């Protein structure tokens, strides 16, 4: 158990819908990262938040957005869902902003199925 | 842009055999290197990491990895595998232009037969 929690574990929804995935980082960690794991794209970095502020952005679609709240939990919002958004979404956390010796610890993931 | 290549997509071996998984990256500057493991149905767990110093890094569960800077490689090894090592193994890199962003390889599915 890494100490990173994610809810829900599974999510099944329809195309066009909007969902919110939630992540709580390890105690003391200030950064939260979101990754998407799919069969065709592999593991891809989406976005990083550090202490409430967006820090780094990767291959995140405009239909997707994220935020980090004052208690440091983060939410990833996915809207206008398409079949291709079906994937495992991982959250990770680390102690700092992503400094040289930072290590990311991953949560159990949320499996999103879009029908 | 940096990239990470893992040489094998699938590896099948018997218990007690030795395992070596290749990982190469393309980035000329300072990098941090990681190996993560994903057991069936579970999340990514950190096996080991290299930041600096001794290029031979020891991790959990008997795994080790060697950083060879001249070859841009960070290969994972285990002298004698067990059935419980069946999992997917991911090499990951982050680099000086964006320390927070981990770039993952495609993963290697390892199946250990009894």
GROMACS .gro file of N, CA, C and O in nm, chain A residues 2 102-106, chain B residues 33-39 43-51 59-61 90 92 102:
model
  112
    2UNK      N    1   0.074   0.208  -0.104
    2UNK     CA    2   0.161   0.324  -0.120
    2UNK      C    3   0.118   0.441  -0.033
    2UNK      O    4   0.196   0.535  -0.011
  102UNK      N    5   1.314   1.357  -0.623
  102UNK     CA    6   1.176   1.324  -0.591
  102UNK      C    7   1.139   1.187  -0.646
  102UNK      O    8   1.186   1.147  -0.753
  103UNK      N    9   1.055   1.116  -0.575
  103UNK     CA   10   1.006   0.985  -0.619
  103UNK      C   11   0.854   0.986  -0.615
  103UNK      O   12   0.796   1.034  -0.517
  104UNK      N   13   0.795   0.935  -0.719
  104UNK     CA   14   0.649   0.931  -0.726
  104UNK      C   15   0.598   0.796  -0.679
  104UNK      O   16   0.650   0.691  -0.719
  105UNK      N   17   0.493   0.799  -0.597
  105UNK     CA   18   0.428   0.679  -0.546
  105UNK      C   19   0.286   0.676  -0.600
  105UNK      O   20   0.214   0.775  -0.593
  106UNK      N   21   0.249   0.561  -0.652
  106UNK     CA   22   0.125   0.550  -0.727
  106UNK      C   23   0.010   0.494  -0.646
  106UNK      O   24   0.028   0.407  -0.559
  148UNK      N   25   1.639   0.763  -1.301
  148UNK     CA   26   1.590   0.641  -1.364
  148UNK      C   27   1.518   0.555  -1.261
  148UNK      O   28   1.561   0.546  -1.146
  149UNK      N   29   1.411   0.493  -1.305
  149UNK     CA   30   1.327   0.415  -1.215
  149UNK      C   31   1.285   0.285  -1.284
  149UNK      O   32   1.269   0.280  -1.406
  150UNK      N   33   1.264   0.184  -1.203
  150UNK     CA   34   1.191   0.066  -1.247
  150UNK      C   35   1.070   0.048  -1.154
  150UNK      O   36   1.085   0.049  -1.031
  151UNK      N   37   0.954   0.037  -1.216
  151UNK     CA   38   0.831   0.010  -1.144
  151UNK      C   39   0.779  -0.127  -1.186
  151UNK      O   40   0.803  -0.172  -1.299
  152UNK      N   41   0.706  -0.192  -1.098
  152UNK     CA   42   0.644  -0.321  -1.128
  152UNK      C   43   0.494  -0.311  -1.104
  152UNK      O   44   0.449  -0.242  -1.011
  153UNK      N   45   0.420  -0.374  -1.191
  153UNK     CA   46   0.274  -0.377  -1.177
  153UNK      C   47   0.231  -0.523  -1.175
  153UNK      O   48   0.229  -0.590  -1.280
  154UNK      N   49   0.197  -0.575  -1.057
  154UNK     CA   50   0.147  -0.712  -1.047
  154UNK      C   51   0.003  -0.715  -1.098
  154UNK      O   52  -0.066  -0.614  -1.098
  158UNK      N   53  -0.153  -0.178  -0.852
  158UNK     CA   54  -0.097  -0.051  -0.896
  158UNK      C   55   0.053  -0.061  -0.915
  158UNK      O   56   0.115  -0.163  -0.883
  159UNK      N   57   0.111   0.042  -0.968
  159UNK     CA   58   0.255   0.048  -0.988
  159UNK      C   59   0.327   0.058  -0.855
  159UNK      O   60   0.293   0.141  -0.771
  160UNK      N   61   0.429  -0.026  -0.839
  160UNK     CA   62   0.512  -0.020  -0.718
  160UNK      C   63   0.656   0.008  -0.759
  160UNK      O   64   0.704  -0.046  -0.857
  161UNK      N   65   0.723   0.089  -0.681
  161UNK     CA   66   0.861   0.122  -0.710
  161UNK      C   67   0.952   0.005  -0.673
  161UNK      O   68   0.950  -0.044  -0.560
  162UNK      N   69   1.030  -0.041  -0.770
  162UNK     CA   70   1.127  -0.148  -0.746
  162UNK      C   71   1.262  -0.091  -0.702
  162UNK      O   72   1.323  -0.138  -0.608
  163UNK      N   73   1.308   0.008  -0.777
  163UNK     CA   74   1.436   0.072  -0.746
  163UNK      C   75   1.447   0.202  -0.825
  163UNK      O   76   1.369   0.227  -0.917
  164UNK      N   77   1.547   0.280  -0.786
  164UNK     CA   78   1.567   0.409  -0.851
  164UNK      C   79   1.714   0.446  -0.850
  164UNK      O   80   1.790   0.401  -0.763
  165UNK      N   81   1.752   0.525  -0.949
  165UNK     CA   82   1.888   0.576  -0.956
  165UNK      C   83   1.884   0.728  -0.971
  165UNK      O   84   1.818   0.779  -1.063
  166UNK      N   85   1.955   0.796  -0.881
  166UNK     CA   86   1.968   0.941  -0.893
  166UNK      C   87   2.112   0.979  -0.924
  166UNK      O   88   2.138   1.060  -1.012
  174UNK      N   89   1.738  -0.297  -0.537
  174UNK     CA   90   1.602  -0.263  -0.502
  174UNK      C   91   1.540  -0.370  -0.415
  174UNK      O   92   1.607  -0.451  -0.353
  175UNK      N   93   1.408  -0.368  -0.415
  175UNK     CA   94   1.336  -0.466  -0.334
  175UNK      C   95   1.326  -0.598  -0.406
  175UNK      O   96   1.346  -0.606  -0.528
  176UNK      N   97   1.295  -0.704  -0.333
  176UNK     CA   98   1.265  -0.836  -0.387
  176UNK      C   99   1.381  -0.894  -0.468
  176UNK      O  100   1.357  -0.974  -0.560
  205UNK      N  101   0.803  -0.172  -1.577
  205UNK     CA  102   0.813  -0.047  -1.650
  205UNK      C  103   0.940   0.027  -1.611
  205UNK      O  104   0.968   0.047  -1.492
  207UNK      N  105   1.123   0.392  -1.627
  207UNK     CA  106   1.078   0.531  -1.635
  207UNK      C  107   1.195   0.625  -1.613
  207UNK      O  108   1.290   0.594  -1.541
  217UNK      N  109   0.731   1.196  -1.541
  217UNK     CA  110   0.792   1.066  -1.567
  217UNK      C  111   0.755   1.019  -1.706
  217UNK      O  112   0.638   1.018  -1.744
   0.00000   0.00000   0.00000
